[in-house]
């Protein structure tokens, strides 16, 4: 079923030029399977965004994706308590390693925060808000300053936050 959807997305991308954004489970390296399908379909991989890639700190896996020409989404800030995934600081340290390795121009930051809000009971929503009182400002208030503390330049932060999403969506 997943493969059918990915192949359909690939064909739609080729027909229209729109970018593709995927959901993955990085701990099982699902992005590699997605890229293989897109390559098989002849998709322009510079128009593919492999999402949820910061659920792992496996830089070899992430660099392997980036070397294929795709973008990666470090888009699950601040993380999910109770899941076997890194906390926000581990995710941010991984972003720094990727930037240092020269891949800062193929990374986008985001959070997967609002998805459950409309289907959660109020008590669960309050618990969730307690885990992230910054809500949509988490990256602005915590991640970007932490990247600067780790030595990422202001220019690279600007790329992550503004230039990269624009370039991806414009097809540059």
PDB file of C-alpha atoms in Angstrom:
ATOM      1  CA  UNK A   1       0.000   0.000   0.000  1.00  0.00           C
ATOM      2  CA  UNK A   2       2.754   2.481   0.920  1.00  0.00           C
ATOM      3  CA  UNK A   3       4.650   1.685  -2.250  1.00  0.00           C
ATOM      4  CA  UNK A   4       1.554   2.286  -4.378  1.00  0.00           C
ATOM      5  CA  UNK A   5       1.120   5.720  -2.796  1.00  0.00           C
ATOM      6  CA  UNK A   6       4.792   6.613  -3.259  1.00  0.00           C
ATOM      7  CA  UNK A   7       4.720   5.559  -6.910  1.00  0.00           C
ATOM      8  CA  UNK A   8       1.553   7.600  -7.455  1.00  0.00           C
ATOM      9  CA  UNK A   9       3.209  10.615  -5.802  1.00  0.00           C
ATOM     10  CA  UNK A  10       6.244  10.122  -8.033  1.00  0.00           C
ATOM     11  CA  UNK A  11       4.106  10.098 -11.155  1.00  0.00           C
ATOM     12  CA  UNK A  12       2.189  13.173 -10.020  1.00  0.00           C
ATOM     13  CA  UNK A  13       5.472  14.953  -9.300  1.00  0.00           C
ATOM     14  CA  UNK A  14       6.805  14.147 -12.748  1.00  0.00           C
ATOM     15  CA  UNK A  15       3.594  15.340 -14.403  1.00  0.00           C
ATOM     16  CA  UNK A  16       3.234  18.567 -12.423  1.00  0.00           C
ATOM     17  CA  UNK A  17       6.653  19.426 -11.002  1.00  0.00           C
ATOM     18  CA  UNK A  18       5.292  19.820  -7.477  1.00  0.00           C
ATOM     19  CA  UNK A  19       7.587  18.711  -4.656  1.00  0.00           C
ATOM     20  CA  UNK A  20       7.068  15.507  -2.694  1.00  0.00           C
ATOM     21  CA  UNK A  21       7.076  15.449   1.105  1.00  0.00           C
ATOM     22  CA  UNK A  22       7.102  12.096   2.872  1.00  0.00           C
ATOM     23  CA  UNK A  23       6.588  10.729   6.349  1.00  0.00           C
ATOM     24  CA  UNK A  24       9.130   8.194   7.533  1.00  0.00           C
ATOM     25  CA  UNK A  25      10.190   6.165  10.511  1.00  0.00           C
ATOM     26  CA  UNK A  26      13.874   7.011  10.551  1.00  0.00           C
ATOM     27  CA  UNK A  27      14.777   4.361  13.124  1.00  0.00           C
ATOM     28  CA  UNK A  28      14.015   1.722  10.495  1.00  0.00           C
ATOM     29  CA  UNK A  29      15.666   3.757   7.702  1.00  0.00           C
ATOM     30  CA  UNK A  30      12.409   3.998   5.774  1.00  0.00           C
ATOM     31  CA  UNK A  31      13.737   6.994   3.852  1.00  0.00           C
ATOM     32  CA  UNK A  32      16.116   4.707   1.957  1.00  0.00           C
ATOM     33  CA  UNK A  33      13.186   2.640   0.719  1.00  0.00           C
ATOM     34  CA  UNK A  34      11.321   5.768  -0.314  1.00  0.00           C
ATOM     35  CA  UNK A  35      14.308   7.139  -2.234  1.00  0.00           C
ATOM     36  CA  UNK A  36      14.751   3.792  -4.017  1.00  0.00           C
ATOM     37  CA  UNK A  37      11.132   3.912  -5.208  1.00  0.00           C
ATOM     38  CA  UNK A  38      11.467   7.515  -6.352  1.00  0.00           C
ATOM     39  CA  UNK A  39      14.681   6.701  -8.213  1.00  0.00           C
ATOM     40  CA  UNK A  40      12.978   3.744  -9.869  1.00  0.00           C
ATOM     41  CA  UNK A  41      10.193   6.096 -10.988  1.00  0.00           C
ATOM     42  CA  UNK A  42      12.687   8.638 -12.350  1.00  0.00           C
ATOM     43  CA  UNK A  43      11.776  11.444  -9.959  1.00  0.00           C
ATOM     44  CA  UNK A  44      13.971  14.529  -9.711  1.00  0.00           C
ATOM     45  CA  UNK A  45      15.265  13.835  -6.198  1.00  0.00           C
ATOM     46  CA  UNK A  46      15.967  17.526  -5.611  1.00  0.00           C
ATOM     47  CA  UNK A  47      12.169  17.848  -5.387  1.00  0.00           C
ATOM     48  CA  UNK A  48      11.843  15.240  -2.597  1.00  0.00           C
ATOM     49  CA  UNK A  49      11.691  15.962   1.140  1.00  0.00           C
ATOM     50  CA  UNK A  50      12.179  12.980   3.457  1.00  0.00           C
ATOM     51  CA  UNK A  51      10.336  13.985   6.598  1.00  0.00           C
ATOM     52  CA  UNK A  52      10.751  13.045  10.239  1.00  0.00           C
ATOM     53  CA  UNK A  53      14.431  12.403   9.646  1.00  0.00           C
ATOM     54  CA  UNK A  54      15.443  13.702  13.053  1.00  0.00           C
ATOM     55  CA  UNK A  55      13.889  10.740  14.812  1.00  0.00           C
ATOM     56  CA  UNK A  56      17.411   9.320  14.560  1.00  0.00           C
ATOM     57  CA  UNK A  57      20.931  10.511  15.309  1.00  0.00           C
ATOM     58  CA  UNK A  58      22.376   8.076  12.750  1.00  0.00           C
ATOM     59  CA  UNK A  59      24.350  10.592  10.709  1.00  0.00           C
ATOM     60  CA  UNK A  60      25.524   7.903   8.273  1.00  0.00           C
ATOM     61  CA  UNK A  61      21.901   7.156   7.374  1.00  0.00           C
ATOM     62  CA  UNK A  62      21.043  10.848   7.035  1.00  0.00           C
ATOM     63  CA  UNK A  63      24.127  11.653   4.948  1.00  0.00           C
ATOM     64  CA  UNK A  64      23.298   8.665   2.753  1.00  0.00           C
ATOM     65  CA  UNK A  65      19.916  10.227   2.018  1.00  0.00           C
ATOM     66  CA  UNK A  66      21.415  13.650   1.400  1.00  0.00           C
ATOM     67  CA  UNK A  67      23.998  12.228  -0.994  1.00  0.00           C
ATOM     68  CA  UNK A  68      21.114  10.946  -3.118  1.00  0.00           C
ATOM     69  CA  UNK A  69      20.071  14.570  -3.643  1.00  0.00           C
ATOM     70  CA  UNK A  70      16.952  14.702  -1.466  1.00  0.00           C
ATOM     71  CA  UNK A  71      16.153  17.199   1.236  1.00  0.00           C
ATOM     72  CA  UNK A  72      15.662  16.015   4.788  1.00  0.00           C
ATOM     73  CA  UNK A  73      13.195  17.342   7.275  1.00  0.00           C
ATOM     74  CA  UNK A  74      14.416  17.665  10.816  1.00  0.00           C
ATOM     75  CA  UNK A  75      10.806  18.241  11.592  1.00  0.00           C
ATOM     76  CA  UNK A  76       9.793  16.525  14.756  1.00  0.00           C
ATOM     77  CA  UNK A  77      10.783  19.095  17.298  1.00  0.00           C
ATOM     78  CA  UNK A  78      10.707  18.868  20.254  1.00  0.00           C
ATOM     79  CA  UNK A  79      10.463  15.080  20.048  1.00  0.00           C
ATOM     80  CA  UNK A  80       8.081  12.619  21.588  1.00  0.00           C
ATOM     81  CA  UNK A  81       8.400  11.511  25.206  1.00  0.00           C
ATOM     82  CA  UNK A  82       8.125   7.776  25.658  1.00  0.00           C
ATOM     83  CA  UNK A  83       9.350   7.000  22.154  1.00  0.00           C
ATOM     84  CA  UNK A  84      12.793   5.568  21.384  1.00  0.00           C
ATOM     85  CA  UNK A  85      13.811   8.774  19.619  1.00  0.00           C
ATOM     86  CA  UNK A  86      16.218  11.575  20.559  1.00  0.00           C
ATOM     87  CA  UNK A  87      15.205  14.521  22.689  1.00  0.00           C
ATOM     88  CA  UNK A  88      15.355  17.993  21.181  1.00  0.00           C
ATOM     89  CA  UNK A  89      18.967  18.530  22.195  1.00  0.00           C
ATOM     90  CA  UNK A  90      20.053  15.285  20.523  1.00  0.00           C
ATOM     91  CA  UNK A  91      18.122  16.291  17.418  1.00  0.00           C
ATOM     92  CA  UNK A  92      19.823  19.684  17.432  1.00  0.00           C
ATOM     93  CA  UNK A  93      23.285  18.174  17.897  1.00  0.00           C
ATOM     94  CA  UNK A  94      22.592  15.963  14.878  1.00  0.00           C
ATOM     95  CA  UNK A  95      21.578  19.022  12.845  1.00  0.00           C
ATOM     96  CA  UNK A  96      24.877  20.646  13.808  1.00  0.00           C
ATOM     97  CA  UNK A  97      26.821  17.585  12.671  1.00  0.00           C
ATOM     98  CA  UNK A  98      25.047  17.637   9.313  1.00  0.00           C
ATOM     99  CA  UNK A  99      25.713  21.350   8.880  1.00  0.00           C
ATOM    100  CA  UNK A 100      29.377  20.806   9.739  1.00  0.00           C
ATOM    101  CA  UNK A 101      29.487  18.023   7.135  1.00  0.00           C
ATOM    102  CA  UNK A 102      28.350  20.518   4.485  1.00  0.00           C
ATOM    103  CA  UNK A 103      24.671  19.618   4.193  1.00  0.00           C
ATOM    104  CA  UNK A 104      23.090  22.711   5.717  1.00  0.00           C
ATOM    105  CA  UNK A 105      21.689  23.700   2.338  1.00  0.00           C
ATOM    106  CA  UNK A 106      19.521  20.527   2.117  1.00  0.00           C
ATOM    107  CA  UNK A 107      17.938  20.585   5.596  1.00  0.00           C
ATOM    108  CA  UNK A 108      14.679  22.090   6.799  1.00  0.00           C
ATOM    109  CA  UNK A 109      13.582  22.483  10.404  1.00  0.00           C
ATOM    110  CA  UNK A 110      10.034  22.201  11.628  1.00  0.00           C
ATOM    111  CA  UNK A 111       7.832  20.600  14.241  1.00  0.00           C
ATOM    112  CA  UNK A 112       5.106  18.071  13.888  1.00  0.00           C
ATOM    113  CA  UNK A 113       3.173  19.730  16.649  1.00  0.00           C
ATOM    114  CA  UNK A 114      -0.422  20.496  15.635  1.00  0.00           C
ATOM    115  CA  UNK A 115      -1.318  17.177  14.060  1.00  0.00           C
ATOM    116  CA  UNK A 116      -3.027  15.725  17.123  1.00  0.00           C
ATOM    117  CA  UNK A 117      -4.569  18.833  18.622  1.00  0.00           C
ATOM    118  CA  UNK A 118      -7.924  18.488  16.917  1.00  0.00           C
ATOM    119  CA  UNK A 119      -8.394  14.871  17.938  1.00  0.00           C
ATOM    120  CA  UNK A 120      -7.116  14.980  21.518  1.00  0.00           C
ATOM    121  CA  UNK A 121      -9.181  15.130  24.675  1.00  0.00           C
ATOM    122  CA  UNK A 122      -8.625  18.320  26.694  1.00  0.00           C
ATOM    123  CA  UNK A 123      -6.613  16.534  29.386  1.00  0.00           C
ATOM    124  CA  UNK A 124      -4.221  15.128  26.813  1.00  0.00           C
ATOM    125  CA  UNK A 125      -3.923  18.556  25.222  1.00  0.00           C
ATOM    126  CA  UNK A 126      -2.987  20.082  28.579  1.00  0.00           C
ATOM    127  CA  UNK A 127      -0.379  17.377  29.140  1.00  0.00           C
ATOM    128  CA  UNK A 128       1.005  17.982  25.683  1.00  0.00           C
ATOM    129  CA  UNK A 129       1.153  21.752  26.271  1.00  0.00           C
ATOM    130  CA  UNK A 130       3.107  21.123  29.474  1.00  0.00           C
ATOM    131  CA  UNK A 131       5.693  19.177  27.465  1.00  0.00           C
ATOM    132  CA  UNK A 132       6.130  22.079  25.044  1.00  0.00           C
ATOM    133  CA  UNK A 133       4.997  25.415  26.436  1.00  0.00           C
ATOM    134  CA  UNK A 134       6.643  27.129  23.445  1.00  0.00           C
ATOM    135  CA  UNK A 135       4.272  25.465  20.951  1.00  0.00           C
ATOM    136  CA  UNK A 136       5.022  26.794  17.435  1.00  0.00           C
ATOM    137  CA  UNK A 137       7.829  28.975  18.772  1.00  0.00           C
ATOM    138  CA  UNK A 138       9.894  26.012  19.974  1.00  0.00           C
ATOM    139  CA  UNK A 139      12.376  26.209  17.119  1.00  0.00           C
ATOM    140  CA  UNK A 140      12.655  29.996  17.334  1.00  0.00           C
ATOM    141  CA  UNK A 141      13.044  30.070  21.111  1.00  0.00           C
ATOM    142  CA  UNK A 142      15.131  26.957  21.674  1.00  0.00           C
ATOM    143  CA  UNK A 143      16.556  25.258  18.594  1.00  0.00           C
ATOM    144  CA  UNK A 144      17.929  28.253  16.710  1.00  0.00           C
ATOM    145  CA  UNK A 145      19.610  29.760  19.793  1.00  0.00           C
ATOM    146  CA  UNK A 146      21.052  26.333  20.644  1.00  0.00           C
ATOM    147  CA  UNK A 147      22.468  25.984  17.130  1.00  0.00           C
ATOM    148  CA  UNK A 148      24.130  29.393  17.548  1.00  0.00           C
ATOM    149  CA  UNK A 149      25.562  28.252  20.912  1.00  0.00           C
ATOM    150  CA  UNK A 150      26.952  25.172  19.170  1.00  0.00           C
ATOM    151  CA  UNK A 151      28.745  27.406  16.675  1.00  0.00           C
ATOM    152  CA  UNK A 152      26.385  27.491  13.698  1.00  0.00           C
ATOM    153  CA  UNK A 153      26.732  30.827  11.901  1.00  0.00           C
ATOM    154  CA  UNK A 154      23.919  33.347  11.704  1.00  0.00           C
ATOM    155  CA  UNK A 155      24.001  32.888   7.918  1.00  0.00           C
ATOM    156  CA  UNK A 156      23.493  29.116   8.235  1.00  0.00           C
ATOM    157  CA  UNK A 157      20.606  29.658  10.659  1.00  0.00           C
ATOM    158  CA  UNK A 158      19.056  32.033   8.117  1.00  0.00           C
ATOM    159  CA  UNK A 159      19.406  29.352   5.438  1.00  0.00           C
ATOM    160  CA  UNK A 160      17.742  26.718   7.623  1.00  0.00           C
ATOM    161  CA  UNK A 161      14.904  28.962   8.642  1.00  0.00           C
ATOM    162  CA  UNK A 162      14.179  30.927   5.459  1.00  0.00           C
ATOM    163  CA  UNK A 163      16.243  30.191   2.379  1.00  0.00           C
ATOM    164  CA  UNK A 164      15.986  26.408   2.309  1.00  0.00           C
ATOM    165  CA  UNK A 165      12.184  26.175   2.534  1.00  0.00           C
ATOM    166  CA  UNK A 166      11.858  28.861  -0.136  1.00  0.00           C
ATOM    167  CA  UNK A 167      14.343  27.123  -2.453  1.00  0.00           C
ATOM    168  CA  UNK A 168      12.638  23.763  -1.999  1.00  0.00           C
ATOM    169  CA  UNK A 169       9.167  25.101  -2.699  1.00  0.00           C
ATOM    170  CA  UNK A 170      10.336  27.197  -5.648  1.00  0.00           C
ATOM    171  CA  UNK A 171      12.218  24.264  -7.110  1.00  0.00           C
ATOM    172  CA  UNK A 172      15.635  25.925  -7.033  1.00  0.00           C
TER     173      UNK A 172
END
